[in-house]
Amino acid sequence: MASSGPVSWKLDDHPKLPKGKTIAVVVLDGWGEYKPDQYNCIHVAQTPAMDSLKQGAPEKWRLVRAHGTAVGLPTEDDMGNSEVGHNALGAGRIFAQGAKLVDLALASGKIYDGEGFKYISESFEKGTLHLIGLLSDGGVHSRLDQLQLLLKGAGERGAKRIRVHILTDGRDVLDGSSVGFVETLENDLANLRQKGVDARIASGGGRMYVTMDRYENDWNVVKRGWDAQVLGEAPHKFTSAVEAVKKLRENANDQYLPPFVIVDENNKAVGPILDGDAVVTINFRADRMVMLAKALEYQDFNKFDRVRFPKIRYAGMLQYDGELMLPNRYLVSPPEIDRTSGEYLVHNGVRTFACSETVKFGHVTFFWNGNRSGCFKPDMEEYVEIPSDVGITFNVKPKMKALEIGEKARDAILSRKFDQIRVNIPNGDMVGHTGDIEATVVACKAADDAVKMILDAIEQVGGIYVVTADHGNAEDMVKRNKSGEPLKDKDGNLQILTSHTCQPVPVAIGGPGLAPGVRFRNDVPNGGLANVAATVMNLHGFVAPGDYEPTLIEVVGN
Ligand SMILES: O=C(O)[C@H](O)COP(=O)(O)O
Ligand SMILES: [Mn+2]
Ligand SMILES: [Mn+2]
């Protein structure tokens, strides 16, 4: 709930903990805790820095929950992800997240009564309704069952012509599962056609190669999608989407399928986006939809040549950026993540430095601050983005920019210009998603090296560190049965897990600046990521607001 009335930003002083310590807050992306076997890349890799922190258990090292309801997701079967993880870390409270809000709006039918749906339905009589988004049941960016309900609901409410522009997954779900999802969707569209709705798949491509870039890392990705979805142009043309995906999979995996369009018997694209049409981007998660939303919405736009800028009615499943009000129209209101710890802390004099490389930059800024772009007080904050490599899969360069992030953090710590130095180290996650086990081992070592640099700098300035992660990934690289044994596919090949996991993640505290007597409490056994914010506020010398999830620490002795 958004707070009513003006917010009082003043935080109470912590009765026992001093202010003015330099605190490094390190988020290892995709770094969970799991049993040590050969598919646990964190275990296989040399990770002396993280291992040394673990020696501090249980007083200085513990595990917290990073998936399911602990981060505002609908069920305990939902793995964690960066958006919900960083939201919880930064906001200190658990908000019902996009996945859940869309579920509720669909179940109650409220989605159809809202302004957003009314707006797009004005196109139903004469135009086409286009649905663009990730086709899987991963539940990280979108969910198939939500798309199915929306298709049905739109058909029942007058949409006469529907075109779906699919993005295949293989990242939040198993590689190869795209074929099944397309078959399921085709079945639904056939049912709609029987009811008189002209409904078809119009285009497609793999999510990482087509459309779903983030933080403006590579606009070519969005352009490829634009050409297929809007212009109806792509290097590959097929008359059936199932055939398209099966054929293109011969040379690429689901994440990286090249763009294709579906054509009719005259080789004409069946569903370009035209003046008078309606468009809905069906993903609820923000980061990988913002770029497309800009291309669809902004009159002035120079990131690539759109060739044609159709006059459409566009709505997002959610509003993806509250600050930019992007998109202007949306079907479901996003969670109102207000009064984040970052905003409180700058109001209480904490000078903040945040850094990652491009692919995770928004995680420690935008997601951390409750899906809000930009700083709160530019004179108190510095956000540094290190450009990520472009156009490669990260198993090729598994060290990514870990070293550079470590160096920037070290320099910021040693400069003594900041009270909080916050970084995201992406390797375990980004390389874990490629499913390349060997490369992920290298990635984990690189992440550990970066942690070491930061711990050393904290040592030098007498500071404090808080090292944690946003969800699991690299600690388990295979799909398993209920008893935890690796599963094989019908050809006897190991089923590689490219996705996140439901494992807990570590939180470690320490450093020469940590007051004697500070230790983890043992009365928050179910603590989750949202408990970290109050913990960090305490270490800065403040008591967290009363509605924050409880702190993980206590101070014993005098
Ligand atoms: O967007 C992605 O890369 C994956 O779907 C989820 O990964 P992230 O939540 O770690 O960003
Ligand atoms: Mn993540
Ligand atoms: Mn990830």
mmCIF file of N, CA and C and ligand atoms in Angstrom, residues 29-30 81-82 86 360 363 429 470-471 500, ligand 2:
data_model
loop_
_atom_site.group_PDB
_atom_site.id
_atom_site.type_symbol
_atom_site.label_atom_id
_atom_site.label_comp_id
_atom_site.label_asym_id
_atom_site.label_seq_id
_atom_site.Cartn_x
_atom_site.Cartn_y
_atom_site.Cartn_z
ATOM 1 N N ASP A 29 24.725 -12.277 -8.202
ATOM 2 C CA ASP A 29 23.518 -12.667 -8.930
ATOM 3 C C ASP A 29 23.550 -14.166 -9.200
ATOM 4 N N GLY A 30 22.447 -14.840 -8.847
ATOM 5 C CA GLY A 30 22.335 -16.270 -9.163
ATOM 6 C C GLY A 30 23.280 -17.148 -8.361
ATOM 7 N N ASN A 81 13.778 -14.468 -8.817
ATOM 8 C CA ASN A 81 14.378 -13.822 -9.988
ATOM 9 C C ASN A 81 14.911 -12.453 -9.578
ATOM 10 N N SER A 82 15.614 -11.833 -10.489
ATOM 11 C CA SER A 82 16.305 -10.578 -10.147
ATOM 12 C C SER A 82 15.365 -9.463 -9.760
ATOM 13 N N HIS A 86 15.733 -8.193 -6.010
ATOM 14 C CA HIS A 86 16.276 -6.858 -5.717
ATOM 15 C C HIS A 86 15.193 -5.931 -5.154
ATOM 16 N N LYS A 360 23.207 -5.951 -15.667
ATOM 17 C CA LYS A 360 22.654 -5.994 -14.312
ATOM 18 C C LYS A 360 22.605 -4.611 -13.663
ATOM 19 N N HIS A 363 19.528 -3.610 -11.964
ATOM 20 C CA HIS A 363 19.162 -4.426 -10.803
ATOM 21 C C HIS A 363 19.499 -3.703 -9.493
ATOM 22 N N ASP A 429 24.919 -15.896 -12.441
ATOM 23 C CA ASP A 429 23.618 -15.911 -13.098
ATOM 24 C C ASP A 429 23.719 -15.903 -14.618
ATOM 25 N N ASP A 470 20.650 -12.686 -4.968
ATOM 26 C CA ASP A 470 19.229 -12.388 -5.219
ATOM 27 C C ASP A 470 18.371 -13.624 -5.432
ATOM 28 N N HIS A 471 18.990 -14.737 -5.794
ATOM 29 C CA HIS A 471 18.288 -16.014 -6.028
ATOM 30 C C HIS A 471 19.346 -17.010 -6.460
ATOM 31 N N HIS A 500 16.857 -20.232 -13.002
ATOM 32 C CA HIS A 500 17.108 -20.031 -11.574
ATOM 33 C C HIS A 500 16.610 -21.253 -10.807
HETATM 34 MN MN MN B 2 19.317 -12.207 -10.686
#
